[in-house]
């Protein structure tokens, strides 16, 4: 059995939990963080600490200037991050084709590292407005991956795992705590400061805070 | 009718022809070049000249350090570019998941620029050893694209066009010449020098040279 897995690791709560799940499943984890010019760079520092704490075999960071493409509040300084809670429709924090780009890079890393598994902490509950967080999108990517690479041509199938895609934030937190994840290490805020402290008011902070409340667990997040 | 199209433009012969075909079809062309750390950087200079010469509306370059992923002779200095002609199997110049990465970035640019068309000069004849140059791969990406983005969610379908995928090099050249492409501007060589002059011996040079011969047209390539 091939035990190698590429794990997309942003440094946030969801991807840290996903890494813990991949490790629990017996995989050697090759973590991949994408620096796509996001405002919350402290997430990348968090990713490095989490990869080490959760026993990853390797941690790679790939830089890509998605700011050059524009169109999102997360990469374009001219678009403000919303703080007023959930708005109808697709949020301005949606980064065009972000998950497609991240999964494409994970696929490249999987091929180079000999991994037949990709773990991705996408969530269709919190991010219901993001088209590329839906399960049918994930199945379409897996189908593509199995046509795209040497690995596929050589008949070794590639599996895309999205173990938290249907979980509520509270259930993700419960799962991670059971697996020993230290959420004090993770950064979820869309506009965290250089030390990784959270704003407490953006959509991501709100979802995270509510998650700890609903899980009945203490919130270890450092707020500004 | 939506007339905007993103055209992936490498600066080589195939993508220049594809841009000419997209323009001929009546599209406003938003060209996208990916600087993925390839050795032949003079291709990017060529892309800028070609975009201008063929009347593109815009030309964007996105940088991504695929050298960090490794695994290809085109991005890893430790792997030599082969010069001995066609070898069996998948060539070492294959960049892992390269077309998936480039199409993902084209999809992001299409969404931001409001384009419902992506033109991609992939070729399944010359690059029969590359899994991500096959027509079935292209259909899978189009299916993914139509699940991935705001545009898709809003019911405006995205089309992936690969107009030269089944053409021989000679037929591509004949088509481009008929559309007024000046191939002296294009750089195909895997190891062109800073001025864009070709080595004449790598797989890409060999295919190009043979293409002009078989088309019965003069080869305007500048060789070292």
CSV table of C-alpha atoms in Angstrom, one decimal:
chain,number,residue,atom,x,y,z
A,1,UNK,CA,0.0,0.0,0.0
A,2,UNK,CA,1.2,3.5,-0.9
A,3,UNK,CA,1.1,5.4,2.4
A,4,UNK,CA,2.3,8.8,1.1
A,5,UNK,CA,-0.2,11.7,1.2
A,6,UNK,CA,0.1,15.3,0.2
A,7,UNK,CA,-1.8,17.5,2.7
A,8,UNK,CA,-2.8,21.0,1.8
A,9,UNK,CA,-1.9,23.0,4.9
A,10,UNK,CA,-3.0,26.6,5.2
A,11,UNK,CA,-2.2,27.0,8.9
A,12,UNK,CA,-5.8,27.4,9.8
A,13,UNK,CA,-8.1,25.2,12.0
A,14,UNK,CA,-9.6,23.1,9.2
A,15,UNK,CA,-6.3,22.1,7.5
A,16,UNK,CA,-4.6,21.3,10.8
A,17,UNK,CA,-7.5,19.0,11.6
A,18,UNK,CA,-7.2,17.4,8.1
A,19,UNK,CA,-3.5,16.8,8.7
A,20,UNK,CA,-4.3,15.1,12.0
A,21,UNK,CA,-6.8,12.9,10.3
A,22,UNK,CA,-4.4,11.9,7.5
A,23,UNK,CA,-1.8,11.0,10.1
A,24,UNK,CA,-4.3,9.0,12.1
A,25,UNK,CA,-5.1,7.1,8.9
A,26,UNK,CA,-1.5,6.0,8.7
A,27,UNK,CA,-0.1,8.3,6.0
A,28,UNK,CA,3.3,9.8,5.7
A,29,UNK,CA,2.3,13.4,5.2
A,30,UNK,CA,3.9,15.7,2.7
A,31,UNK,CA,2.5,19.1,3.6
A,32,UNK,CA,2.0,21.9,1.0
A,33,UNK,CA,1.3,25.5,1.8
A,34,UNK,CA,0.5,28.0,-0.9
A,35,UNK,CA,1.5,31.6,-0.5
A,36,UNK,CA,-0.9,33.2,-2.9
A,37,UNK,CA,-0.3,36.7,-1.6
A,38,UNK,CA,-3.0,36.4,1.1
A,39,UNK,CA,-3.1,39.2,3.6
A,40,UNK,CA,-2.9,36.8,6.6
A,41,UNK,CA,0.8,35.7,6.0
A,42,UNK,CA,1.1,34.7,9.7
A,43,UNK,CA,-0.9,31.6,8.6
A,44,UNK,CA,2.2,30.4,6.7
A,45,UNK,CA,4.3,30.6,9.9
A,46,UNK,CA,1.5,28.7,11.7
A,47,UNK,CA,1.6,26.1,8.9
A,48,UNK,CA,5.3,25.4,9.5
A,49,UNK,CA,4.7,24.9,13.3
A,50,UNK,CA,1.7,22.7,12.8
A,51,UNK,CA,3.5,20.5,10.2
A,52,UNK,CA,6.3,19.9,12.7
A,53,UNK,CA,4.0,19.4,15.7
A,54,UNK,CA,1.9,16.8,13.8
A,55,UNK,CA,4.9,14.8,12.6
A,56,UNK,CA,4.8,15.7,8.8
A,57,UNK,CA,7.6,14.1,6.7
A,58,UNK,CA,8.0,17.3,4.7
A,59,UNK,CA,6.6,20.8,4.4
A,60,UNK,CA,6.9,22.8,1.2
A,61,UNK,CA,5.8,26.4,0.5
A,62,UNK,CA,5.0,27.5,-3.1
A,63,UNK,CA,4.7,31.2,-3.9
A,64,UNK,CA,2.3,32.4,-6.5
A,65,UNK,CA,1.2,36.0,-7.1
A,66,UNK,CA,-2.5,35.6,-7.3
A,67,UNK,CA,-2.7,39.3,-6.4
A,68,UNK,CA,-1.8,39.8,-10.1
A,69,UNK,CA,-5.1,38.2,-11.0
A,70,UNK,CA,-7.1,40.2,-8.5
A,71,UNK,CA,-10.8,40.0,-7.8
A,72,UNK,CA,-10.8,39.0,-4.1
A,73,UNK,CA,-10.7,40.8,-0.8
A,74,UNK,CA,-8.1,38.3,0.3
A,75,UNK,CA,-5.5,39.2,-2.3
A,76,UNK,CA,-6.5,42.7,-3.5
A,77,UNK,CA,-5.9,45.5,-1.0
A,78,UNK,CA,-8.5,47.7,-2.7
A,79,UNK,CA,-11.4,45.4,-1.7
A,80,UNK,CA,-12.2,45.5,2.0
A,81,UNK,CA,-12.7,42.3,4.1
A,82,UNK,CA,-16.3,42.2,5.3
A,83,UNK,CA,-17.0,42.2,9.0
A,84,UNK,CA,-20.8,42.4,9.2
A,85,UNK,CA,-21.4,38.6,9.1
A,86,UNK,CA,-22.9,36.5,6.4
A,87,UNK,CA,-24.0,38.2,3.2
A,88,UNK,CA,-26.1,36.5,0.6
A,89,UNK,CA,-24.4,35.0,-2.5
A,90,UNK,CA,-20.7,34.5,-3.1
A,91,UNK,CA,-18.6,36.5,-0.6
A,92,UNK,CA,-15.9,39.0,-1.7
A,93,UNK,CA,-13.3,36.9,0.2
A,94,UNK,CA,-13.8,34.2,-2.5
A,95,UNK,CA,-10.5,33.9,-4.5
A,96,UNK,CA,-11.3,33.1,-8.1
A,97,UNK,CA,-10.4,29.4,-8.9
A,98,UNK,CA,-8.4,29.2,-5.6
A,99,UNK,CA,-9.1,25.6,-4.9
A,100,UNK,CA,-8.5,24.6,-8.5
A,101,UNK,CA,-5.1,26.3,-8.3
A,102,UNK,CA,-4.2,24.8,-4.9
A,103,UNK,CA,-5.3,21.3,-5.9
A,104,UNK,CA,-3.3,21.5,-9.2
A,105,UNK,CA,-0.2,22.3,-7.2
A,106,UNK,CA,-1.0,19.5,-4.7
A,107,UNK,CA,-1.3,17.2,-7.7
A,108,UNK,CA,2.2,18.3,-9.0
A,109,UNK,CA,3.7,17.7,-5.5
A,110,UNK,CA,1.9,14.3,-5.2
A,111,UNK,CA,3.5,13.2,-8.5
A,112,UNK,CA,7.0,14.4,-7.6
A,113,UNK,CA,6.8,12.9,-4.0
A,114,UNK,CA,5.2,9.6,-5.2
A,115,UNK,CA,2.0,10.2,-3.2
A,116,UNK,CA,-1.3,8.6,-4.4
A,117,UNK,CA,-3.4,10.5,-1.8
A,118,UNK,CA,-4.3,14.2,-1.5
A,119,UNK,CA,-5.9,15.5,1.7
A,120,UNK,CA,-7.8,18.8,1.4
A,121,UNK,CA,-9.6,20.5,4.3
A,122,UNK,CA,-12.4,22.1,2.3
A,123,UNK,CA,-15.7,22.6,4.0
A,124,UNK,CA,-19.1,22.8,2.3
A,125,UNK,CA,-21.0,23.9,5.5
A,126,UNK,CA,-19.2,27.1,6.4
A,127,UNK,CA,-18.3,28.0,2.8
A,128,UNK,CA,-21.6,27.2,1.2
A,129,UNK,CA,-21.3,30.3,-1.1
A,130,UNK,CA,-18.0,29.0,-2.6
A,131,UNK,CA,-18.6,26.8,-5.7
A,132,UNK,CA,-15.3,25.1,-5.4
A,133,UNK,CA,-16.0,23.8,-1.9
A,134,UNK,CA,-18.8,21.5,-3.0
A,135,UNK,CA,-18.5,17.7,-3.0
A,136,UNK,CA,-19.4,17.5,-6.7
A,137,UNK,CA,-16.5,19.8,-7.5
A,138,UNK,CA,-14.1,17.6,-5.5
A,139,UNK,CA,-15.3,14.5,-7.5
A,140,UNK,CA,-14.7,16.3,-10.7
A,141,UNK,CA,-11.1,17.2,-9.6
A,142,UNK,CA,-10.4,13.6,-8.7
A,143,UNK,CA,-11.6,12.5,-12.1
A,144,UNK,CA,-9.3,15.2,-13.7
A,145,UNK,CA,-6.3,14.1,-11.6
A,146,UNK,CA,-6.7,10.6,-12.8
A,147,UNK,CA,-6.3,11.7,-16.4
A,148,UNK,CA,-3.6,14.3,-15.7
A,149,UNK,CA,-0.4,12.7,-14.6
A,150,UNK,CA,2.2,10.0,-15.2
A,151,UNK,CA,0.9,8.3,-12.1
A,152,UNK,CA,-2.5,8.0,-13.7
A,153,UNK,CA,-1.1,6.8,-17.0
A,154,UNK,CA,0.8,4.1,-15.1
A,155,UNK,CA,-2.5,2.9,-13.6
A,156,UNK,CA,-1.9,4.0,-10.0
A,157,UNK,CA,-5.0,5.8,-9.1
A,158,UNK,CA,-5.0,9.1,-7.2
A,159,UNK,CA,-7.5,9.6,-4.4
A,160,UNK,CA,-8.7,13.0,-3.2
A,161,UNK,CA,-9.8,13.0,0.5
A,162,UNK,CA,-11.9,15.7,1.9
A,163,UNK,CA,-12.6,14.3,5.4
A,164,UNK,CA,-14.2,17.4,6.9
A,165,UNK,CA,-16.2,18.6,3.9
A,166,UNK,CA,-19.6,17.8,5.6
A,167,UNK,CA,-18.7,18.6,9.2
A,168,UNK,CA,-19.8,21.6,11.2
A,169,UNK,CA,-17.1,23.7,12.7
A,170,UNK,CA,-18.0,22.3,16.2
A,171,UNK,CA,-17.5,18.7,14.9
A,172,UNK,CA,-14.2,19.6,13.2
A,173,UNK,CA,-13.0,21.0,16.5
A,174,UNK,CA,-14.1,18.0,18.5
A,175,UNK,CA,-12.4,15.7,16.1
A,176,UNK,CA,-9.2,17.6,16.1
A,177,UNK,CA,-9.1,17.9,19.9
A,178,UNK,CA,-9.6,14.1,20.1
A,179,UNK,CA,-6.6,13.7,17.8
A,180,UNK,CA,-4.4,16.0,19.9
A,181,UNK,CA,-4.4,19.1,17.7
A,182,UNK,CA,-3.3,22.3,19.6
A,183,UNK,CA,-5.6,24.9,18.0
A,184,UNK,CA,-3.6,27.7,19.8
A,185,UNK,CA,-1.1,27.1,16.9
A,186,UNK,CA,-3.6,27.7,14.2
A,187,UNK,CA,-4.5,31.0,12.5
A,188,UNK,CA,-7.9,31.4,10.8
A,189,UNK,CA,-8.4,35.1,10.8
A,190,UNK,CA,-8.6,36.9,7.3
A,191,UNK,CA,-6.7,39.8,8.7
A,192,UNK,CA,-4.5,38.5,11.5
A,193,UNK,CA,-1.5,40.6,12.6
A,194,UNK,CA,2.1,39.7,12.2
A,195,UNK,CA,2.1,37.7,15.4
A,196,UNK,CA,-0.9,35.7,14.2
A,197,UNK,CA,-3.4,37.4,16.5
A,198,UNK,CA,-7.0,37.4,15.2
A,199,UNK,CA,-9.3,40.4,14.6
A,200,UNK,CA,-12.3,38.6,16.2
A,201,UNK,CA,-14.8,40.2,13.8
A,202,UNK,CA,-14.2,38.8,10.2
A,203,UNK,CA,-16.4,36.0,8.9
A,204,UNK,CA,-13.6,33.4,9.6
A,205,UNK,CA,-13.1,34.6,13.2
A,206,UNK,CA,-16.9,34.5,13.8
A,207,UNK,CA,-17.2,30.9,12.5
A,208,UNK,CA,-14.3,29.8,14.5
A,209,UNK,CA,-15.4,31.4,17.7
A,210,UNK,CA,-18.9,30.0,17.3
A,211,UNK,CA,-17.4,26.6,16.6
A,212,UNK,CA,-15.6,26.5,20.0
A,213,UNK,CA,-18.8,27.7,21.7
A,214,UNK,CA,-21.0,25.0,20.1
A,215,UNK,CA,-18.3,22.3,20.8
A,216,UNK,CA,-18.4,23.3,24.5
A,217,UNK,CA,-14.6,23.7,24.4
A,218,UNK,CA,-12.4,26.6,25.5
A,219,UNK,CA,-11.3,28.9,22.6
A,220,UNK,CA,-7.4,29.1,22.7
A,221,UNK,CA,-7.3,31.8,19.9
A,222,UNK,CA,-5.1,34.8,20.6
A,223,UNK,CA,-7.2,37.9,19.8
A,224,UNK,CA,-5.8,41.4,19.1
B,1,UNK,CA,-22.7,36.8,-27.1
B,2,UNK,CA,-19.7,36.9,-24.7
B,3,UNK,CA,-16.7,37.5,-26.9
B,4,UNK,CA,-14.0,37.6,-24.3
B,5,UNK,CA,-11.4,34.8,-24.3
B,6,UNK,CA,-8.4,34.0,-22.1
B,7,UNK,CA,-5.6,32.7,-24.3
B,8,UNK,CA,-2.7,30.8,-22.7
B,9,UNK,CA,0.3,32.3,-24.5
B,10,UNK,CA,3.7,30.7,-23.9
B,11,UNK,CA,5.5,32.6,-26.7
B,12,UNK,CA,5.9,29.4,-28.7
B,13,UNK,CA,4.7,28.5,-32.1
B,14,UNK,CA,1.6,26.5,-30.9
B,15,UNK,CA,0.2,29.2,-28.6
B,16,UNK,CA,0.8,32.0,-31.1
B,17,UNK,CA,-1.2,30.1,-33.7
B,18,UNK,CA,-3.9,29.5,-31.1
B,19,UNK,CA,-4.1,33.2,-30.3
B,20,UNK,CA,-4.5,33.9,-34.1
B,21,UNK,CA,-7.3,31.4,-34.3
B,22,UNK,CA,-9.1,33.0,-31.3
B,23,UNK,CA,-8.8,36.4,-32.8
B,24,UNK,CA,-10.1,35.1,-36.2
B,25,UNK,CA,-13.1,33.7,-34.3
B,26,UNK,CA,-14.0,37.2,-33.2
B,27,UNK,CA,-12.8,37.1,-29.6
B,28,UNK,CA,-11.3,39.9,-27.5
B,29,UNK,CA,-8.2,38.1,-26.3
B,30,UNK,CA,-6.9,38.4,-22.7
B,31,UNK,CA,-3.5,36.6,-23.0
B,32,UNK,CA,-2.0,34.9,-20.0
B,33,UNK,CA,1.7,33.8,-19.7
B,34,UNK,CA,2.9,31.7,-16.8
B,35,UNK,CA,6.4,32.1,-15.7
B,36,UNK,CA,6.9,28.8,-14.0
B,37,UNK,CA,10.7,29.0,-13.7
B,38,UNK,CA,11.3,27.5,-17.1
B,39,UNK,CA,14.8,27.6,-18.5
B,40,UNK,CA,13.6,29.3,-21.7
B,41,UNK,CA,12.7,32.7,-20.3
B,42,UNK,CA,13.1,34.4,-23.6
B,43,UNK,CA,9.7,32.7,-24.4
B,44,UNK,CA,8.1,35.3,-22.1
B,45,UNK,CA,9.6,38.2,-24.0
B,46,UNK,CA,8.3,36.6,-27.2
B,47,UNK,CA,4.8,36.3,-25.7
B,48,UNK,CA,4.7,40.0,-25.0
B,49,UNK,CA,5.6,40.8,-28.6
B,50,UNK,CA,3.2,38.3,-30.0
B,51,UNK,CA,0.3,39.5,-27.9
B,52,UNK,CA,0.8,43.0,-29.2
B,53,UNK,CA,1.3,42.0,-32.8
B,54,UNK,CA,-1.9,39.9,-32.8
B,55,UNK,CA,-4.0,42.6,-31.2
B,56,UNK,CA,-4.6,41.2,-27.7
B,57,UNK,CA,-6.7,43.4,-25.4
B,58,UNK,CA,-4.4,42.5,-22.4
B,59,UNK,CA,-1.4,40.4,-21.5
B,60,UNK,CA,-0.8,39.2,-18.0
B,61,UNK,CA,2.2,37.3,-16.6
B,62,UNK,CA,1.8,35.2,-13.4
B,63,UNK,CA,4.9,34.0,-11.6
B,64,UNK,CA,5.0,30.7,-9.9
B,65,UNK,CA,8.0,28.8,-8.6
B,66,UNK,CA,7.4,25.3,-10.0
B,67,UNK,CA,11.2,24.8,-9.6
B,68,UNK,CA,10.3,24.3,-5.9
B,69,UNK,CA,8.3,21.3,-6.8
B,70,UNK,CA,11.0,19.9,-9.1
B,71,UNK,CA,10.8,16.7,-11.2
B,72,UNK,CA,11.2,18.1,-14.7
B,73,UNK,CA,14.2,18.9,-16.9
B,74,UNK,CA,12.5,22.2,-17.8
B,75,UNK,CA,12.4,23.6,-14.2
B,76,UNK,CA,15.1,21.6,-12.4
B,77,UNK,CA,18.7,22.4,-13.4
B,78,UNK,CA,19.9,19.0,-12.2
B,79,UNK,CA,18.0,17.2,-14.9
B,80,UNK,CA,19.5,17.6,-18.4
B,81,UNK,CA,17.3,18.4,-21.4
B,82,UNK,CA,17.4,15.5,-23.9
B,83,UNK,CA,18.8,16.1,-27.4
B,84,UNK,CA,18.8,12.6,-28.8
B,85,UNK,CA,15.3,12.6,-30.3
B,86,UNK,CA,12.1,10.9,-29.2
B,87,UNK,CA,12.5,8.4,-26.3
B,88,UNK,CA,9.8,5.9,-25.3
B,89,UNK,CA,7.4,6.8,-22.5
B,90,UNK,CA,6.9,10.1,-20.8
B,91,UNK,CA,9.7,12.6,-21.5
B,92,UNK,CA,11.8,14.2,-18.7
B,93,UNK,CA,10.7,17.6,-20.1
B,94,UNK,CA,7.2,16.7,-18.8
B,95,UNK,CA,6.4,19.2,-16.0
B,96,UNK,CA,4.2,17.5,-13.3
B,97,UNK,CA,0.6,18.7,-13.5
B,98,UNK,CA,1.8,21.7,-15.7
B,99,UNK,CA,-1.3,21.9,-17.8
B,100,UNK,CA,-3.6,21.5,-14.8
B,101,UNK,CA,-1.8,24.4,-13.1
B,102,UNK,CA,-1.8,26.6,-16.2
B,103,UNK,CA,-5.5,25.9,-16.9
B,104,UNK,CA,-6.4,26.7,-13.2
B,105,UNK,CA,-4.7,30.0,-13.5
B,106,UNK,CA,-6.5,30.7,-16.9
B,107,UNK,CA,-9.7,29.9,-15.1
B,108,UNK,CA,-9.0,32.4,-12.4
B,109,UNK,CA,-8.2,35.0,-15.0
B,110,UNK,CA,-11.3,34.2,-17.0
B,111,UNK,CA,-13.4,34.7,-14.0
B,112,UNK,CA,-11.8,38.1,-13.1
B,113,UNK,CA,-11.9,39.3,-16.7
B,114,UNK,CA,-15.4,38.1,-17.4
B,115,UNK,CA,-14.4,35.7,-20.1
B,116,UNK,CA,-16.4,32.6,-20.9
B,117,UNK,CA,-13.8,31.1,-23.2
B,118,UNK,CA,-10.3,29.7,-22.6
B,119,UNK,CA,-8.1,28.9,-25.6
B,120,UNK,CA,-5.2,26.5,-25.0
B,121,UNK,CA,-2.7,25.5,-27.6
B,122,UNK,CA,-2.1,21.9,-26.4
B,123,UNK,CA,-1.2,19.3,-28.9
B,124,UNK,CA,-1.8,15.6,-28.7
B,125,UNK,CA,0.2,14.7,-31.8
B,126,UNK,CA,3.7,16.0,-30.9
B,127,UNK,CA,3.2,15.5,-27.1
B,128,UNK,CA,1.6,12.0,-27.2
B,129,UNK,CA,3.7,11.1,-24.1
B,130,UNK,CA,2.2,13.8,-22.0
B,131,UNK,CA,-1.0,12.6,-20.3
B,132,UNK,CA,-2.3,16.2,-19.8
B,133,UNK,CA,-2.3,16.9,-23.6
B,134,UNK,CA,-5.0,14.3,-24.4
B,135,UNK,CA,-8.5,15.3,-25.5
B,136,UNK,CA,-10.2,13.4,-22.7
B,137,UNK,CA,-8.1,15.3,-20.2
B,138,UNK,CA,-9.3,18.6,-21.8
B,139,UNK,CA,-13.0,17.5,-21.5
B,140,UNK,CA,-12.4,16.6,-17.8
B,141,UNK,CA,-11.0,20.1,-17.2
B,142,UNK,CA,-13.9,21.8,-18.9
B,143,UNK,CA,-16.3,19.8,-16.7
B,144,UNK,CA,-14.3,20.8,-13.6
B,145,UNK,CA,-14.3,24.5,-14.7
B,146,UNK,CA,-18.1,24.4,-15.0
B,147,UNK,CA,-18.4,23.4,-11.3
B,148,UNK,CA,-15.5,25.6,-10.0
B,149,UNK,CA,-16.4,29.2,-10.4
B,150,UNK,CA,-19.0,32.0,-9.7
B,151,UNK,CA,-19.5,32.1,-13.5
B,152,UNK,CA,-20.5,28.5,-13.5
B,153,UNK,CA,-22.8,28.9,-10.5
B,154,UNK,CA,-24.5,31.8,-12.2
B,155,UNK,CA,-25.3,29.5,-15.2
B,156,UNK,CA,-22.9,31.0,-17.7
B,157,UNK,CA,-21.0,28.1,-19.1
B,158,UNK,CA,-17.3,28.1,-19.6
B,159,UNK,CA,-15.8,26.7,-22.8
B,160,UNK,CA,-12.3,25.3,-23.2
B,161,UNK,CA,-11.1,25.5,-26.8
B,162,UNK,CA,-8.1,23.5,-28.0
B,163,UNK,CA,-8.2,24.2,-31.7
B,164,UNK,CA,-4.8,22.7,-32.6
B,165,UNK,CA,-4.9,19.6,-30.4
B,166,UNK,CA,-5.3,17.1,-33.3
B,167,UNK,CA,-3.1,19.0,-35.9
B,168,UNK,CA,0.3,18.1,-37.1
B,169,UNK,CA,3.1,20.7,-36.7
B,170,UNK,CA,3.0,21.3,-40.5
B,171,UNK,CA,-0.8,21.9,-40.4
B,172,UNK,CA,-0.4,24.3,-37.4
B,173,UNK,CA,2.2,26.2,-39.3
B,174,UNK,CA,0.1,26.4,-42.5
B,175,UNK,CA,-2.9,27.6,-40.5
B,176,UNK,CA,-0.9,30.2,-38.7
B,177,UNK,CA,0.8,31.5,-41.8
B,178,UNK,CA,-2.7,31.8,-43.4
B,179,UNK,CA,-3.8,33.9,-40.4
B,180,UNK,CA,-0.7,36.2,-40.6
B,181,UNK,CA,1.4,34.9,-37.7
B,182,UNK,CA,5.0,35.9,-37.9
B,183,UNK,CA,6.8,32.8,-36.6
B,184,UNK,CA,10.1,34.7,-36.4
B,185,UNK,CA,8.6,36.2,-33.2
B,186,UNK,CA,8.0,32.9,-31.6
B,187,UNK,CA,10.4,30.8,-29.4
B,188,UNK,CA,9.9,27.1,-29.1
B,189,UNK,CA,13.4,25.9,-28.0
B,190,UNK,CA,13.7,24.3,-24.5
B,191,UNK,CA,17.1,26.0,-24.0
B,192,UNK,CA,16.9,29.2,-26.1
B,193,UNK,CA,19.5,31.8,-25.2
B,194,UNK,CA,18.7,35.2,-23.8
B,195,UNK,CA,18.1,36.6,-27.3
B,196,UNK,CA,15.6,33.9,-28.0
B,197,UNK,CA,17.9,32.0,-30.4
B,198,UNK,CA,17.2,28.2,-30.6
B,199,UNK,CA,19.6,25.4,-30.0
B,200,UNK,CA,18.3,23.4,-33.0
B,201,UNK,CA,18.8,20.0,-31.3
B,202,UNK,CA,16.2,19.6,-28.5
B,203,UNK,CA,13.0,17.8,-29.1
B,204,UNK,CA,11.0,21.0,-29.4
B,205,UNK,CA,13.5,22.4,-32.0
B,206,UNK,CA,13.4,19.2,-34.0
B,207,UNK,CA,9.6,19.1,-34.1
B,208,UNK,CA,9.5,22.7,-35.2
B,209,UNK,CA,12.1,22.4,-37.9
B,210,UNK,CA,10.5,19.3,-39.3
B,211,UNK,CA,7.1,21.1,-39.3
B,212,UNK,CA,8.4,23.9,-41.5
B,213,UNK,CA,10.0,21.3,-43.9
B,214,UNK,CA,6.8,19.3,-44.1
B,215,UNK,CA,4.7,22.4,-44.6
B,216,UNK,CA,7.0,23.4,-47.5
B,217,UNK,CA,7.5,26.8,-45.9
B,218,UNK,CA,10.7,28.7,-45.0
B,219,UNK,CA,11.8,28.3,-41.4
B,220,UNK,CA,12.3,31.8,-39.9
B,221,UNK,CA,13.8,30.5,-36.6
B,222,UNK,CA,16.9,32.2,-35.4
B,223,UNK,CA,19.4,29.5,-34.5
B,224,UNK,CA,22.4,29.9,-32.2
